[in-house]
Amino acid sequence: MAAIELEDVTFGYGEQPVVESVSLDVAAGEFLGLVGPNGSGKTTLLRLVIGLETPDSGAVRLFGDPAHEFADGERIGYVPQDVTSAKNQMPVTVEEVVRMGRYPHRWIGGFSDEDRRSVRAAIERVGIGDLADRRVGRLSGGQRQRVFIARALAGEADLLALDEPTVGVDAESREAFYRLLHELNDEGLTIVLIEHDIGVVTTHASEIACLNRTLFFHGDPDAFVETDALANAYGGGQRVVHHDH
Ligand code: ADP
């Protein structure tokens, strides 16, 4: 089953498209690494995928339904770029953030025992059980990412979308973080991740999409390394779309 289907998607904030004619299918259970130069439209494409932006033309479907129907967040975990930023001083605790994942599941009148169990299990699952009462603003960047992943798990998300989650995170935490992503992916969670480090993303992802406004490549990480899609996308050379299926 396709988790993500983009059909000739074009989107711009103004007159100029920043994402143009992108068609891309990702099967459920894949781990897609999204790469491209700065300003190439990666964050915009991710926001289109999870229904936070609506295409000017073309269509986006998630698990067979229009993406905007998922924008309320029930089946999507989104870890935006700035959660690791020290400027992000959220005065809420880890548990309070993770509870937000339960909102779409909650009965009127408060949290059930099942909600509480699910929140607790999600916090333990990402390895921050001892930090449940800590304010998120007092956590390291790596710990904050785990809070947002726990929120997605508590919400029983089918798709996890992460925007450069390991920027500003030390190498050891980054490895641990990718190990966690692999475990979750092995358990069936579909993952889409923007990563600027090509070496890291081609090691960990099961598929690569390379974007610079248009799609330059989609397929196997090994094939990506061997093609000149990367040089073309970054250097603005001749564009050859390579679909490796
Ligand atoms: P990337 O994630 O690859 O760095 P973005 O998707 O963030 O690229 O941005 C693509 C282009 O769209 C850039 O030129 C950026 O300046 C522009 N852009 C991004 N967000 C907005 C916005 N909210 N309003 C107007 N322009 C934007």
Short mmCIF file of C-alpha atoms and ligand atoms in Angstrom, two decimals:
data_model
loop_
_atom_site.label_atom_id
_atom_site.label_comp_id
_atom_site.label_asym_id
_atom_site.label_seq_id
_atom_site.Cartn_x
_atom_site.Cartn_y
_atom_site.Cartn_z
CA MET A 1 0.00 0.00 0.00
CA ALA A 2 1.23 3.51 -0.80
CA ALA A 3 1.80 5.62 2.31
CA ILE A 4 2.54 8.75 0.30
CA GLU A 5 1.40 9.60 -3.23
CA LEU A 6 2.39 12.91 -4.80
CA GLU A 7 0.91 13.44 -8.24
CA ASP A 8 2.41 16.28 -10.27
CA VAL A 9 2.50 18.59 -7.24
CA THR A 10 3.31 22.28 -7.73
CA PHE A 11 3.32 24.85 -4.91
CA GLY A 12 4.60 28.41 -4.39
CA TYR A 13 4.30 30.93 -1.55
CA GLY A 14 4.04 33.65 -4.20
CA GLU A 15 4.13 33.64 -7.99
CA GLN A 16 7.22 31.44 -8.27
CA PRO A 17 6.84 27.73 -7.54
CA VAL A 18 9.25 26.43 -4.90
CA VAL A 19 8.11 22.86 -5.56
CA GLU A 20 7.32 22.05 -9.18
CA SER A 21 5.77 19.02 -10.91
CA VAL A 22 6.83 16.54 -8.25
CA SER A 23 5.47 13.01 -8.58
CA LEU A 24 6.56 10.54 -5.93
CA ASP A 25 5.16 7.34 -4.43
CA VAL A 26 6.41 5.91 -1.16
CA ALA A 27 5.17 2.52 0.04
CA ALA A 28 4.08 1.98 3.64
CA GLY A 29 6.97 0.86 5.82
CA GLU A 30 9.68 2.73 3.89
CA PHE A 31 12.20 5.13 5.40
CA LEU A 32 12.55 8.00 2.91
CA GLY A 33 15.47 10.41 3.13
CA LEU A 34 14.76 13.78 1.52
CA VAL A 35 17.87 15.68 0.39
CA GLY A 36 18.71 18.80 -1.61
CA PRO A 37 20.53 22.12 -1.27
CA ASN A 38 19.41 24.88 1.10
CA GLY A 39 16.23 26.51 -0.10
CA SER A 40 15.47 23.66 -2.50
CA GLY A 41 11.95 23.13 -1.15
CA LYS A 42 12.51 20.19 1.21
CA THR A 43 10.61 21.63 4.19
CA THR A 44 7.87 22.83 1.86
CA LEU A 45 7.57 19.36 0.31
CA LEU A 46 7.41 17.76 3.76
CA ARG A 47 4.67 20.19 4.77
CA LEU A 48 2.79 19.36 1.56
CA VAL A 49 3.15 15.64 2.31
CA ILE A 50 1.59 15.99 5.76
CA GLY A 51 -1.13 18.34 4.60
CA LEU A 52 0.10 21.54 6.27
CA GLU A 53 0.27 23.16 2.83
CA THR A 54 -2.13 22.57 -0.06
CA PRO A 55 -0.71 22.20 -3.58
CA ASP A 56 -1.49 24.89 -6.18
CA SER A 57 -1.93 22.01 -8.59
CA GLY A 58 -1.59 18.26 -8.37
CA ALA A 59 -2.64 15.95 -5.56
CA VAL A 60 -1.21 14.58 -2.32
CA ARG A 61 -2.62 11.41 -0.77
CA LEU A 62 -1.64 9.71 2.46
CA PHE A 63 -2.62 6.08 2.87
CA GLY A 64 -5.04 6.60 0.00
CA ASP A 65 -6.83 9.69 1.34
CA PRO A 66 -6.24 13.41 0.58
CA ALA A 67 -3.39 14.69 2.78
CA HIS A 68 -5.29 17.69 4.15
CA GLU A 69 -7.68 15.28 5.87
CA PHE A 70 -4.72 14.16 7.97
CA ALA A 71 -3.60 17.66 8.94
CA ASP A 72 -5.34 17.36 12.32
CA GLY A 73 -2.54 15.05 13.19
CA GLU A 74 -4.18 11.81 14.11
CA ARG A 75 -1.98 9.58 11.99
CA ILE A 76 1.03 11.84 11.54
CA GLY A 77 3.87 12.62 13.87
CA TYR A 78 5.69 15.80 12.82
CA VAL A 79 8.99 16.86 14.33
CA PRO A 80 9.60 20.36 12.95
CA GLN A 81 13.04 21.85 12.54
CA ASP A 82 13.13 24.14 15.54
CA VAL A 83 12.34 21.68 18.34
CA THR A 84 16.03 21.23 19.01
CA SER A 85 16.65 24.98 19.15
CA ALA A 86 17.67 26.36 22.54
CA LYS A 87 15.41 29.33 21.76
CA ASN A 88 12.45 27.03 21.98
CA GLN A 89 11.78 27.40 25.72
CA MET A 90 8.47 25.62 26.04
CA PRO A 91 7.26 25.91 29.65
CA VAL A 92 5.58 22.51 29.54
CA THR A 93 6.70 19.13 30.78
CA VAL A 94 7.64 16.11 28.72
CA GLU A 95 4.48 14.33 29.79
CA GLU A 96 2.28 17.28 28.84
CA VAL A 97 3.73 17.36 25.33
CA VAL A 98 3.38 13.61 24.86
CA ARG A 99 -0.23 13.77 26.12
CA MET A 100 -1.00 16.08 23.20
CA GLY A 101 -0.57 13.02 21.00
CA ARG A 102 -3.65 11.54 22.67
CA TYR A 103 -5.96 14.48 21.94
CA PRO A 104 -7.46 12.97 18.77
CA HIS A 105 -8.16 9.73 20.69
CA ARG A 106 -9.51 11.27 23.85
CA TRP A 107 -13.05 10.94 25.10
CA ILE A 108 -14.76 14.10 26.26
CA GLY A 109 -14.16 14.53 29.97
CA GLY A 110 -10.44 13.94 30.26
CA PHE A 111 -7.84 11.29 29.94
CA SER A 112 -8.71 7.65 30.34
CA ASP A 113 -6.47 5.04 31.93
CA GLU A 114 -5.69 3.86 28.43
CA ASP A 115 -4.51 7.38 27.51
CA ARG A 116 -2.28 7.48 30.56
CA ARG A 117 -0.84 4.05 29.84
CA SER A 118 -0.19 4.97 26.24
CA VAL A 119 1.60 8.21 27.22
CA ARG A 120 3.73 6.38 29.77
CA ALA A 121 4.60 3.60 27.30
CA ALA A 122 5.58 6.11 24.61
CA ILE A 123 7.87 8.01 26.98
CA GLU A 124 9.53 4.76 28.08
CA ARG A 125 9.78 3.54 24.47
CA VAL A 126 11.98 6.46 23.41
CA GLY A 127 14.18 6.08 26.48
CA ILE A 128 13.31 9.19 28.48
CA GLY A 129 11.24 7.58 31.24
CA ASP A 130 13.24 9.42 33.90
CA LEU A 131 12.47 12.81 32.32
CA ALA A 132 8.66 12.68 32.26
CA ASP A 133 8.23 15.60 34.68
CA ARG A 134 11.07 17.72 33.27
CA ARG A 135 10.29 20.91 31.38
CA VAL A 136 10.98 20.51 27.67
CA GLY A 137 12.90 23.80 27.65
CA ARG A 138 15.42 22.21 30.01
CA LEU A 139 16.23 19.23 27.79
CA SER A 140 19.05 18.71 25.33
CA GLY A 141 18.28 18.82 21.59
CA GLY A 142 18.45 15.02 21.34
CA GLN A 143 16.08 14.56 24.27
CA ARG A 144 13.61 17.03 22.78
CA GLN A 145 13.43 15.06 19.55
CA ARG A 146 12.54 12.00 21.56
CA VAL A 147 9.73 13.90 23.27
CA PHE A 148 8.17 14.66 19.88
CA ILE A 149 8.63 11.11 18.69
CA ALA A 150 6.97 9.91 21.90
CA ARG A 151 4.08 12.26 21.16
CA ALA A 152 3.73 10.63 17.71
CA LEU A 153 3.84 7.15 19.24
CA ALA A 154 1.25 8.06 21.87
CA GLY A 155 -0.93 9.24 18.99
CA GLU A 156 -0.44 5.92 17.19
CA ALA A 157 0.91 7.70 14.14
CA ASP A 158 1.40 5.75 10.93
CA LEU A 159 3.78 8.30 9.47
CA LEU A 160 6.64 10.12 11.16
CA ALA A 161 7.92 13.26 9.40
CA LEU A 162 11.15 14.79 10.68
CA ASP A 163 12.80 18.00 9.46
CA GLU A 164 16.58 17.87 9.98
CA PRO A 165 16.18 16.30 13.41
CA THR A 166 19.88 15.93 14.19
CA VAL A 167 21.09 19.47 13.51
CA GLY A 168 23.03 20.61 16.56
CA VAL A 169 23.04 17.13 18.08
CA ASP A 170 26.37 15.45 18.91
CA ALA A 171 27.51 12.39 16.90
CA GLU A 172 26.81 9.87 19.65
CA SER A 173 23.25 11.11 20.23
CA ARG A 174 22.72 11.15 16.49
CA GLU A 175 23.68 7.48 16.19
CA ALA A 176 21.39 6.58 19.09
CA PHE A 177 18.62 8.60 17.49
CA TYR A 178 18.95 6.77 14.17
CA ARG A 179 18.96 3.44 16.01
CA LEU A 180 15.61 4.38 17.53
CA LEU A 181 14.26 5.39 14.10
CA HIS A 182 15.38 2.03 12.68
CA GLU A 183 13.60 0.15 15.46
CA LEU A 184 10.39 2.10 14.90
CA ASN A 185 10.68 1.61 11.13
CA ASP A 186 11.21 -2.15 11.62
CA GLU A 187 7.99 -2.16 13.65
CA GLY A 188 6.15 -0.74 10.62
CA LEU A 189 6.24 3.03 11.06
CA THR A 190 6.74 4.87 7.75
CA ILE A 191 9.38 7.60 8.11
CA VAL A 192 10.18 10.67 6.01
CA LEU A 193 13.23 12.59 7.10
CA ILE A 194 15.08 15.65 5.83
CA GLU A 195 18.80 15.25 6.44
CA HIS A 196 21.56 17.51 5.16
CA ASP A 197 24.32 14.94 5.70
CA ILE A 198 24.27 12.78 2.55
CA GLY A 199 26.56 10.13 4.10
CA VAL A 200 24.25 9.69 7.08
CA VAL A 201 21.02 9.64 5.10
CA THR A 202 22.25 7.18 2.45
CA THR A 203 23.38 4.88 5.28
CA HIS A 204 20.09 4.91 7.13
CA ALA A 205 17.24 5.53 4.67
CA SER A 206 15.69 2.80 2.51
CA GLU A 207 14.94 5.30 -0.28
CA ILE A 208 16.29 8.71 -1.26
CA ALA A 209 14.43 11.60 -2.89
CA CYS A 210 16.65 14.43 -4.13
CA LEU A 211 14.94 17.75 -4.67
CA ASN A 212 15.86 21.13 -6.06
CA ARG A 213 12.43 22.60 -6.82
CA THR A 214 11.84 19.63 -9.11
CA LEU A 215 12.63 16.02 -8.27
CA PHE A 216 16.10 14.95 -9.44
CA PHE A 217 16.11 11.43 -8.11
CA HIS A 218 13.95 8.93 -6.29
CA GLY A 219 15.14 5.44 -5.51
CA ASP A 220 17.70 3.28 -3.84
CA PRO A 221 20.44 4.98 -1.74
CA ASP A 222 23.21 2.98 -3.44
CA ALA A 223 21.95 3.97 -6.89
CA PHE A 224 21.72 7.58 -5.72
CA VAL A 225 25.38 7.64 -4.75
CA GLU A 226 26.32 6.25 -8.17
CA THR A 227 24.26 8.62 -10.31
CA ASP A 228 25.10 12.25 -10.96
CA ALA A 229 21.69 13.32 -9.57
CA LEU A 230 23.38 14.84 -6.54
CA ALA A 231 25.81 16.93 -8.58
CA ASN A 232 23.00 17.98 -10.88
CA ALA A 233 20.71 19.00 -8.02
CA TYR A 234 23.42 20.88 -6.17
CA GLY A 235 25.26 22.23 -9.19
CA GLY A 236 22.27 23.14 -11.32
CA GLY A 237 23.60 21.08 -14.22
CA GLN A 238 21.60 19.08 -16.70
CA ARG A 239 18.50 17.67 -15.06
CA VAL A 240 17.81 13.99 -15.52
CA VAL A 241 15.02 12.54 -13.43
CA HIS A 242 15.99 9.07 -12.42
CA HIS A 243 13.25 6.87 -10.98
CA ASP A 244 14.83 3.76 -9.61
CA HIS A 245 12.00 1.31 -8.93
P1 ADP B 1 14.64 23.84 2.27
O1 ADP B 1 13.89 23.12 3.32
O2 ADP B 1 15.11 22.94 1.17
O3 ADP B 1 15.76 24.69 2.79
P2 ADP B 1 12.24 25.49 2.03
O4 ADP B 1 11.13 24.60 1.65
O5 ADP B 1 12.37 25.90 3.45
O6 ADP B 1 13.62 24.84 1.50
O7 ADP B 1 12.16 26.81 1.15
C1 ADP B 1 12.02 26.79 -0.26
C2 ADP B 1 11.89 28.21 -0.75
O8 ADP B 1 10.67 28.75 -0.29
C3 ADP B 1 12.99 29.14 -0.25
O9 ADP B 1 13.30 30.04 -1.30
C4 ADP B 1 12.35 29.85 0.90
O10 ADP B 1 12.91 31.12 1.09
C5 ADP B 1 10.89 29.93 0.48
N1 ADP B 1 9.97 29.91 1.63
C6 ADP B 1 9.94 28.96 2.60
N2 ADP B 1 8.95 29.21 3.48
C7 ADP B 1 8.35 30.34 3.06
C8 ADP B 1 7.24 31.12 3.55
N3 ADP B 1 6.56 30.76 4.65
N4 ADP B 1 6.90 32.23 2.86
C9 ADP B 1 7.55 32.59 1.74
N5 ADP B 1 8.61 31.90 1.23
C10 ADP B 1 9.00 30.79 1.87
#
